[in-house]
């Protein structure tokens, strides 16, 4: 069973601080990694995708990937109250044997982030 | 207009009833998915379809069935609803050009009494 683990939180940070969200995954051959944001009662929306080791920045968001450690993280700089949501980490599942590019995603259970004004 | 739509948005039904949840998309994606979300359990895959002729069970398919009527339409049926199927249901799509990125519909909140 391929697993994606996240700290359920809640993670509470003050407005303007850096929020750090972490995710580990069990399938060593995973190649694609995603962070989704989900507001309460709403659908998940994509924030970032990352495919290569290192950092990827998009505005206030930075995704970090370390395949050797099977670890992906999301940093949110200058956190705002509107960032308060559940953040879902998702990792692709590569079917074995590899016969197509039709992969599924496995989602972590999410980390609840609260940004306090 | 939304790219991925789900109907109904809310549904209350009784134990033993058959109900259908519908998903339509205008993104031109070939892959469609049904998930359910429960508090503390995250998103769990029920069924997925990579094209009209391809239907696959996910991790929790018991008690559910699906129909891929067209590339743009994917329906989820609960043959005989039971209370523990009360959950938030999401449809998602992805396509070749989007890689594995999945795009979600707004969700259907289902209550089984």
mmCIF file of N, CA and C in Angstrom, chain B residues 16-21 36 45-47 57-66 75-86 89 110 112:
data_model
loop_
_atom_site.group_PDB
_atom_site.id
_atom_site.type_symbol
_atom_site.label_atom_id
_atom_site.label_comp_id
_atom_site.label_asym_id
_atom_site.label_seq_id
_atom_site.Cartn_x
_atom_site.Cartn_y
_atom_site.Cartn_z
ATOM 1 N N UNK B 16 -31.128 2.253 1.659
ATOM 2 C CA UNK B 16 -31.713 1.332 0.701
ATOM 3 C C UNK B 16 -32.061 1.943 -0.645
ATOM 4 N N UNK B 17 -32.058 3.252 -0.738
ATOM 5 C CA UNK B 17 -32.377 3.904 -2.002
ATOM 6 C C UNK B 17 -31.179 3.868 -2.954
ATOM 7 N N UNK B 18 -31.488 3.834 -4.240
ATOM 8 C CA UNK B 18 -30.451 3.939 -5.266
ATOM 9 C C UNK B 18 -30.359 5.393 -5.699
ATOM 10 N N UNK B 19 -29.144 5.902 -5.717
ATOM 11 C CA UNK B 19 -28.964 7.280 -6.156
ATOM 12 C C UNK B 19 -27.793 7.366 -7.133
ATOM 13 N N UNK B 20 -27.831 8.419 -7.937
ATOM 14 C CA UNK B 20 -26.763 8.634 -8.910
ATOM 15 C C UNK B 20 -26.214 10.044 -8.751
ATOM 16 N N UNK B 21 -24.907 10.128 -8.752
ATOM 17 C CA UNK B 21 -24.217 11.412 -8.754
ATOM 18 C C UNK B 21 -23.577 11.577 -10.128
ATOM 19 N N UNK B 36 -14.283 9.995 -2.436
ATOM 20 C CA UNK B 36 -15.079 10.443 -1.304
ATOM 21 C C UNK B 36 -14.136 10.970 -0.235
ATOM 22 N N UNK B 45 -10.041 7.111 -3.254
ATOM 23 C CA UNK B 45 -10.445 6.877 -4.631
ATOM 24 C C UNK B 45 -11.462 5.746 -4.695
ATOM 25 N N UNK B 46 -12.588 6.010 -5.364
ATOM 26 C CA UNK B 46 -13.647 5.009 -5.491
ATOM 27 C C UNK B 46 -13.520 4.269 -6.823
ATOM 28 N N UNK B 47 -13.546 4.999 -7.910
ATOM 29 C CA UNK B 47 -13.392 4.471 -9.259
ATOM 30 C C UNK B 47 -12.653 5.496 -10.099
ATOM 31 N N UNK B 57 -11.504 -0.092 -10.590
ATOM 32 C CA UNK B 57 -11.859 0.091 -9.184
ATOM 33 C C UNK B 57 -10.729 0.804 -8.451
ATOM 34 N N UNK B 58 -11.142 1.666 -7.514
ATOM 35 C CA UNK B 58 -10.186 2.284 -6.632
ATOM 36 C C UNK B 58 -10.094 1.514 -5.336
ATOM 37 N N UNK B 59 -9.676 2.188 -4.281
ATOM 38 C CA UNK B 59 -9.454 1.490 -3.016
ATOM 39 C C UNK B 59 -10.732 1.184 -2.244
ATOM 40 N N UNK B 60 -11.848 1.852 -2.552
ATOM 41 C CA UNK B 60 -13.075 1.640 -1.783
ATOM 42 C C UNK B 60 -14.282 1.530 -2.708
ATOM 43 N N UNK B 61 -14.296 0.602 -3.648
ATOM 44 C CA UNK B 61 -15.349 0.519 -4.654
ATOM 45 C C UNK B 61 -16.591 -0.251 -4.193
ATOM 46 N N UNK B 62 -16.500 -1.014 -3.122
ATOM 47 C CA UNK B 62 -17.653 -1.815 -2.677
ATOM 48 C C UNK B 62 -18.847 -0.920 -2.376
ATOM 49 N N UNK B 63 -20.008 -1.301 -2.959
ATOM 50 C CA UNK B 63 -21.228 -0.532 -2.723
ATOM 51 C C UNK B 63 -21.451 0.565 -3.739
ATOM 52 N N UNK B 64 -20.504 0.728 -4.660
ATOM 53 C CA UNK B 64 -20.581 1.763 -5.692
ATOM 54 C C UNK B 64 -20.458 1.132 -7.077
ATOM 55 N N UNK B 65 -21.015 1.804 -8.073
ATOM 56 C CA UNK B 65 -20.776 1.454 -9.461
ATOM 57 C C UNK B 65 -20.663 2.752 -10.252
ATOM 58 N N UNK B 66 -20.102 2.667 -11.445
ATOM 59 C CA UNK B 66 -19.913 3.868 -12.263
ATOM 60 C C UNK B 66 -20.299 3.579 -13.701
ATOM 61 N N UNK B 75 -20.563 9.012 -14.196
ATOM 62 C CA UNK B 75 -21.563 8.979 -13.140
ATOM 63 C C UNK B 75 -21.224 7.933 -12.090
ATOM 64 N N UNK B 76 -21.549 8.251 -10.856
ATOM 65 C CA UNK B 76 -21.335 7.343 -9.730
ATOM 66 C C UNK B 76 -22.692 6.970 -9.156
ATOM 67 N N UNK B 77 -22.924 5.664 -8.978
ATOM 68 C CA UNK B 77 -24.183 5.190 -8.407
ATOM 69 C C UNK B 77 -23.945 4.464 -7.101
ATOM 70 N N UNK B 78 -24.845 4.724 -6.172
ATOM 71 C CA UNK B 78 -24.904 3.944 -4.939
ATOM 72 C C UNK B 78 -26.110 3.039 -5.093
ATOM 73 N N UNK B 79 -25.870 1.748 -5.231
ATOM 74 C CA UNK B 79 -26.944 0.812 -5.564
ATOM 75 C C UNK B 79 -27.988 0.726 -4.457
ATOM 76 N N UNK B 80 -27.535 0.694 -3.224
ATOM 77 C CA UNK B 80 -28.429 0.634 -2.072
ATOM 78 C C UNK B 80 -27.747 1.409 -0.943
ATOM 79 N N UNK B 81 -28.091 2.664 -0.848
ATOM 80 C CA UNK B 81 -27.356 3.553 0.044
ATOM 81 C C UNK B 81 -27.446 3.108 1.509
ATOM 82 N N UNK B 82 -26.337 3.287 2.210
ATOM 83 C CA UNK B 82 -26.271 2.996 3.635
ATOM 84 C C UNK B 82 -25.690 4.211 4.352
ATOM 85 N N UNK B 83 -25.986 4.366 5.645
ATOM 86 C CA UNK B 83 -25.543 5.577 6.357
ATOM 87 C C UNK B 83 -24.035 5.838 6.301
ATOM 88 N N UNK B 84 -23.213 4.785 6.281
ATOM 89 C CA UNK B 84 -21.767 5.076 6.271
ATOM 90 C C UNK B 84 -21.262 5.528 4.909
ATOM 91 N N UNK B 85 -22.171 5.693 3.939
ATOM 92 C CA UNK B 85 -21.812 6.329 2.673
ATOM 93 C C UNK B 85 -22.070 7.839 2.720
ATOM 94 N N UNK B 86 -22.496 8.314 3.857
ATOM 95 C CA UNK B 86 -22.603 9.761 4.067
ATOM 96 C C UNK B 86 -21.210 10.359 3.991
ATOM 97 N N UNK B 89 -18.497 13.919 -1.831
ATOM 98 C CA UNK B 89 -18.018 13.210 -3.015
ATOM 99 C C UNK B 89 -17.486 14.205 -4.038
ATOM 100 N N UNK B 110 -23.509 14.313 0.433
ATOM 101 C CA UNK B 110 -24.539 13.279 0.510
ATOM 102 C C UNK B 110 -24.790 12.886 1.952
ATOM 103 N N UNK B 112 -27.053 10.094 4.051
ATOM 104 C CA UNK B 112 -27.908 8.907 3.991
ATOM 105 C C UNK B 112 -28.497 8.674 5.378
#
